[in-house]
Amino acid sequence: MTAWALAAGLGDRRAAELFVRATYDDVRRFVVHLSSDVPGADDLTQETYLRALASLARFAGRSCARVWLLAIARRVVVDRYRRAAVRPRIADTTDWVTVADRAQPRHLPGFEESVALADALASMDPGRRQAFVLTRLLGLSYAEAADALGCPVGTIRSRVARARRDLAAVWSWDDEGRREGRGAESAERAVMVMRV
């Protein structure tokens, strides 16, 4: 991927196409997890590639191109939140919760676990969530995640450990010692479903 990015920076259109195809799914999944906005993920992904392709000529290859691209995606999502914070929200329905609930897919394998994991991730500290998504869902190494987030590897390790602890607290046991359908196995299954 890094070789394609470097070649694309020199004007090789085929290398740029290969780079985008090789990284598109990871970037889209990453922006979905950061923004919790599945419908808007395509726009965020497109914005990420617009910025990245415009910057490829300056990409020097000091880090993996995938890590560099995910750092750009992270900034795109942050910029979106900043813009949204200053813009008033408009709703065209009075019962938007029901409309949003009806729009969600149902009866898919692992759906309940995926929803529970998405809710748990959304309530998690942003640093822990980013470290967890990069390492567990996108499969980056701790070093690559540290590079993408601009922090030491030890920080990533502790954030992932704390994120796992937070998730384990969500998947708990009932008063009679029975698993409530949200055990550790369910959490791991949800992670696998969300990787697809």
mmCIF file of C-alpha atoms in Angstrom:
data_model
loop_
_atom_site.group_PDB
_atom_site.id
_atom_site.type_symbol
_atom_site.label_atom_id
_atom_site.label_comp_id
_atom_site.label_asym_id
_atom_site.label_seq_id
_atom_site.Cartn_x
_atom_site.Cartn_y
_atom_site.Cartn_z
ATOM 1 C CA MET A 1 0.000 0.000 0.000
ATOM 2 C CA THR A 2 2.798 2.401 0.860
ATOM 3 C CA ALA A 3 4.472 1.755 -2.496
ATOM 4 C CA TRP A 4 1.185 2.507 -4.277
ATOM 5 C CA ALA A 5 0.770 5.717 -2.274
ATOM 6 C CA LEU A 6 4.290 6.843 -3.115
ATOM 7 C CA ALA A 7 3.800 6.027 -6.812
ATOM 8 C CA ALA A 8 0.447 7.817 -6.808
ATOM 9 C CA GLY A 9 2.153 10.848 -5.304
ATOM 10 C CA LEU A 10 4.408 10.880 -8.344
ATOM 11 C CA GLY A 11 1.381 10.865 -10.662
ATOM 12 C CA ASP A 12 0.759 7.140 -11.283
ATOM 13 C CA ARG A 13 -3.049 6.955 -11.693
ATOM 14 C CA ARG A 14 -3.136 3.141 -11.608
ATOM 15 C CA ALA A 15 -1.255 3.132 -8.296
ATOM 16 C CA ALA A 16 -3.746 5.678 -6.913
ATOM 17 C CA GLU A 17 -6.637 3.446 -7.965
ATOM 18 C CA LEU A 18 -5.026 0.380 -6.367
ATOM 19 C CA PHE A 19 -4.329 2.340 -3.179
ATOM 20 C CA VAL A 20 -7.948 3.478 -2.889
ATOM 21 C CA ARG A 21 -9.330 -0.007 -3.571
ATOM 22 C CA ALA A 22 -7.004 -1.614 -1.024
ATOM 23 C CA THR A 23 -7.877 0.811 1.767
ATOM 24 C CA TYR A 24 -11.499 1.819 1.107
ATOM 25 C CA ASP A 25 -13.228 -0.744 3.358
ATOM 26 C CA ASP A 26 -10.938 -0.026 6.324
ATOM 27 C CA VAL A 27 -11.432 3.723 6.004
ATOM 28 C CA ARG A 28 -15.210 3.379 5.742
ATOM 29 C CA ARG A 29 -15.415 1.072 8.786
ATOM 30 C CA PHE A 30 -13.191 3.438 10.755
ATOM 31 C CA VAL A 31 -15.307 6.523 10.018
ATOM 32 C CA VAL A 32 -18.505 4.589 10.813
ATOM 33 C CA HIS A 33 -17.139 3.663 14.244
ATOM 34 C CA LEU A 34 -15.828 7.136 14.956
ATOM 35 C CA SER A 35 -18.924 8.977 13.784
ATOM 36 C CA SER A 36 -21.683 6.405 14.479
ATOM 37 C CA ASP A 37 -23.178 7.650 11.207
ATOM 38 C CA VAL A 38 -23.639 4.739 8.787
ATOM 39 C CA PRO A 39 -25.572 6.792 6.185
ATOM 40 C CA GLY A 40 -22.975 9.572 6.273
ATOM 41 C CA ALA A 41 -19.984 7.220 6.173
ATOM 42 C CA ASP A 42 -19.706 7.355 2.396
ATOM 43 C CA ASP A 43 -19.456 11.155 2.474
ATOM 44 C CA LEU A 44 -16.829 11.043 5.222
ATOM 45 C CA THR A 45 -14.886 8.385 3.336
ATOM 46 C CA GLN A 46 -15.015 10.417 0.154
ATOM 47 C CA GLU A 47 -13.796 13.501 2.017
ATOM 48 C CA THR A 48 -10.943 11.429 3.450
ATOM 49 C CA TYR A 49 -9.833 10.370 -0.019
ATOM 50 C CA LEU A 50 -10.180 13.894 -1.401
ATOM 51 C CA ARG A 51 -7.815 15.137 1.277
ATOM 52 C CA ALA A 52 -5.464 12.169 0.971
ATOM 53 C CA LEU A 53 -5.185 12.262 -2.811
ATOM 54 C CA ALA A 54 -4.528 15.988 -2.717
ATOM 55 C CA SER A 55 -1.745 15.355 -0.177
ATOM 56 C CA LEU A 56 -0.131 12.297 -1.774
ATOM 57 C CA ALA A 57 2.589 14.383 -3.409
ATOM 58 C CA ARG A 58 3.723 15.388 0.118
ATOM 59 C CA PHE A 59 3.492 11.835 1.543
ATOM 60 C CA ALA A 60 7.086 10.817 2.284
ATOM 61 C CA GLY A 61 6.451 7.237 3.419
ATOM 62 C CA ARG A 62 7.820 7.716 6.962
ATOM 63 C CA SER A 63 4.904 5.590 8.190
ATOM 64 C CA CYS A 64 2.640 3.001 6.609
ATOM 65 C CA ALA A 65 0.265 4.584 4.092
ATOM 66 C CA ARG A 66 -2.694 2.871 5.769
ATOM 67 C CA VAL A 67 -1.860 4.487 9.104
ATOM 68 C CA TRP A 68 -1.372 7.873 7.397
ATOM 69 C CA LEU A 69 -4.754 7.507 5.681
ATOM 70 C CA LEU A 70 -6.567 6.542 8.906
ATOM 71 C CA ALA A 71 -5.076 9.599 10.620
ATOM 72 C CA ILE A 72 -6.584 11.724 7.833
ATOM 73 C CA ALA A 73 -9.936 9.937 8.290
ATOM 74 C CA ARG A 74 -9.832 10.719 12.002
ATOM 75 C CA ARG A 75 -9.279 14.421 11.270
ATOM 76 C CA VAL A 76 -12.158 14.389 8.753
ATOM 77 C CA VAL A 77 -14.540 13.040 11.412
ATOM 78 C CA VAL A 78 -13.301 15.546 14.004
ATOM 79 C CA ASP A 79 -13.772 18.390 11.509
ATOM 80 C CA ARG A 80 -17.315 17.173 10.833
ATOM 81 C CA TYR A 81 -18.148 17.301 14.541
ATOM 82 C CA ARG A 82 -16.686 20.780 14.808
ATOM 83 C CA ARG A 83 -18.803 21.992 11.887
ATOM 84 C CA ALA A 84 -21.918 20.317 13.297
ATOM 85 C CA ALA A 85 -21.375 21.904 16.694
ATOM 86 C CA VAL A 86 -21.820 25.390 15.279
ATOM 87 C CA ARG A 87 -24.746 24.503 12.991
ATOM 88 C CA PRO A 88 -28.305 24.252 14.384
ATOM 89 C CA ARG A 89 -30.003 20.867 14.092
ATOM 90 C CA ILE A 90 -33.226 20.586 12.139
ATOM 91 C CA ALA A 91 -35.694 17.704 12.364
ATOM 92 C CA ASP A 92 -38.540 17.313 9.875
ATOM 93 C CA THR A 93 -40.517 14.993 12.135
ATOM 94 C CA THR A 94 -41.674 15.201 15.710
ATOM 95 C CA ASP A 95 -41.107 11.490 16.372
ATOM 96 C CA TRP A 96 -37.591 11.099 14.980
ATOM 97 C CA VAL A 97 -36.725 8.269 17.406
ATOM 98 C CA THR A 98 -39.406 5.999 15.905
ATOM 99 C CA VAL A 99 -38.349 6.881 12.357
ATOM 100 C CA ALA A 100 -34.701 6.127 13.157
ATOM 101 C CA ASP A 101 -35.621 2.870 14.890
ATOM 102 C CA ARG A 102 -37.648 1.680 11.887
ATOM 103 C CA ALA A 103 -34.739 2.432 9.548
ATOM 104 C CA GLN A 104 -32.411 0.014 11.376
ATOM 105 C CA PRO A 105 -31.886 -3.451 9.823
ATOM 106 C CA ARG A 106 -33.358 -6.311 11.828
ATOM 107 C CA HIS A 107 -33.027 -10.079 12.067
ATOM 108 C CA LEU A 108 -29.454 -10.239 10.791
ATOM 109 C CA PRO A 109 -27.009 -12.768 12.296
ATOM 110 C CA GLY A 110 -25.387 -11.169 15.325
ATOM 111 C CA PHE A 111 -27.594 -8.091 15.081
ATOM 112 C CA GLU A 112 -28.287 -7.809 18.809
ATOM 113 C CA GLU A 113 -24.608 -8.201 19.694
ATOM 114 C CA SER A 114 -23.614 -5.657 17.052
ATOM 115 C CA VAL A 115 -26.121 -3.131 18.371
ATOM 116 C CA ALA A 116 -24.984 -3.718 21.949
ATOM 117 C CA LEU A 117 -21.330 -3.358 20.918
ATOM 118 C CA ALA A 118 -22.065 -0.203 18.923
ATOM 119 C CA ASP A 119 -23.899 1.274 21.932
ATOM 120 C CA ALA A 120 -21.057 0.325 24.262
ATOM 121 C CA LEU A 121 -18.483 1.824 21.892
ATOM 122 C CA ALA A 122 -20.516 5.017 21.537
ATOM 123 C CA SER A 123 -20.575 5.511 25.311
ATOM 124 C CA MET A 124 -16.870 4.755 25.687
ATOM 125 C CA ASP A 125 -14.124 7.337 26.180
ATOM 126 C CA PRO A 126 -13.080 8.531 22.668
ATOM 127 C CA GLY A 127 -9.425 7.568 23.138
ATOM 128 C CA ARG A 128 -10.327 4.043 24.235
ATOM 129 C CA ARG A 129 -12.861 3.682 21.420
ATOM 130 C CA GLN A 130 -10.360 4.795 18.765
ATOM 131 C CA ALA A 131 -7.655 2.441 20.078
ATOM 132 C CA PHE A 132 -10.124 -0.470 20.267
ATOM 133 C CA VAL A 133 -11.547 0.114 16.780
ATOM 134 C CA LEU A 134 -8.112 0.435 15.198
ATOM 135 C CA THR A 135 -6.671 -2.688 16.820
ATOM 136 C CA ARG A 136 -9.643 -5.045 17.261
ATOM 137 C CA LEU A 137 -11.942 -4.097 14.378
ATOM 138 C CA LEU A 138 -9.501 -2.861 11.733
ATOM 139 C CA GLY A 139 -6.661 -5.205 12.699
ATOM 140 C CA LEU A 140 -3.876 -2.635 13.034
ATOM 141 C CA SER A 141 -0.944 -3.499 15.254
ATOM 142 C CA TYR A 142 -0.469 -1.513 18.434
ATOM 143 C CA ALA A 143 2.456 0.322 16.809
ATOM 144 C CA GLU A 144 0.382 1.251 13.743
ATOM 145 C CA ALA A 145 -2.503 2.433 15.928
ATOM 146 C CA ALA A 146 -0.094 4.491 18.037
ATOM 147 C CA ASP A 147 1.285 6.065 14.881
ATOM 148 C CA ALA A 148 -2.222 6.831 13.579
ATOM 149 C CA LEU A 149 -3.317 8.431 16.852
ATOM 150 C CA GLY A 150 -0.010 10.136 17.575
ATOM 151 C CA CYS A 151 0.639 8.586 20.976
ATOM 152 C CA PRO A 152 3.007 5.989 22.509
ATOM 153 C CA VAL A 153 2.420 2.257 22.032
ATOM 154 C CA GLY A 154 1.994 1.825 25.786
ATOM 155 C CA THR A 155 -0.900 4.288 25.723
ATOM 156 C CA ILE A 156 -2.616 2.236 23.007
ATOM 157 C CA ARG A 157 -2.106 -0.965 25.008
ATOM 158 C CA SER A 158 -3.636 0.563 28.142
ATOM 159 C CA ARG A 159 -6.529 2.127 26.216
ATOM 160 C CA VAL A 160 -7.366 -1.212 24.555
ATOM 161 C CA ALA A 161 -7.170 -3.015 27.918
ATOM 162 C CA ARG A 162 -9.471 -0.437 29.496
ATOM 163 C CA ALA A 163 -11.844 -0.616 26.539
ATOM 164 C CA ARG A 164 -12.036 -4.395 26.935
ATOM 165 C CA ARG A 165 -12.739 -3.939 30.640
ATOM 166 C CA ASP A 166 -15.487 -1.421 29.809
ATOM 167 C CA LEU A 167 -17.029 -3.864 27.340
ATOM 168 C CA ALA A 168 -16.843 -6.730 29.833
ATOM 169 C CA ALA A 169 -18.817 -4.591 32.278
ATOM 170 C CA VAL A 170 -21.579 -4.202 29.686
ATOM 171 C CA TRP A 171 -21.777 -7.945 29.038
ATOM 172 C CA SER A 172 -22.634 -9.115 32.557
ATOM 173 C CA TRP A 173 -24.275 -11.923 34.564
ATOM 174 C CA ASP A 174 -27.765 -11.819 36.045
ATOM 175 C CA ASP A 175 -28.579 -12.261 39.773
ATOM 176 C CA GLU A 176 -28.961 -16.039 39.420
ATOM 177 C CA GLY A 177 -25.542 -16.531 37.865
ATOM 178 C CA ARG A 178 -26.828 -16.920 34.305
ATOM 179 C CA ARG A 179 -25.309 -15.070 31.408
ATOM 180 C CA GLU A 180 -27.678 -12.358 30.174
ATOM 181 C CA GLY A 181 -26.937 -13.095 26.522
ATOM 182 C CA ARG A 182 -24.185 -10.528 26.612
ATOM 183 C CA GLY A 183 -21.236 -12.613 27.815
ATOM 184 C CA ALA A 184 -17.648 -12.296 26.704
ATOM 185 C CA GLU A 185 -18.336 -14.727 23.866
ATOM 186 C CA SER A 186 -21.127 -12.456 22.640
ATOM 187 C CA ALA A 187 -18.772 -9.485 22.738
ATOM 188 C CA GLU A 188 -16.176 -11.345 20.668
ATOM 189 C CA ARG A 189 -18.881 -12.523 18.261
ATOM 190 C CA ALA A 190 -20.066 -8.932 17.892
ATOM 191 C CA VAL A 191 -16.513 -7.824 17.124
ATOM 192 C CA MET A 192 -16.284 -10.504 14.419
ATOM 193 C CA VAL A 193 -19.651 -9.488 12.913
ATOM 194 C CA MET A 194 -18.639 -5.843 12.843
ATOM 195 C CA ARG A 195 -15.391 -6.713 11.031
ATOM 196 C CA VAL A 196 -17.357 -8.113 8.079
#
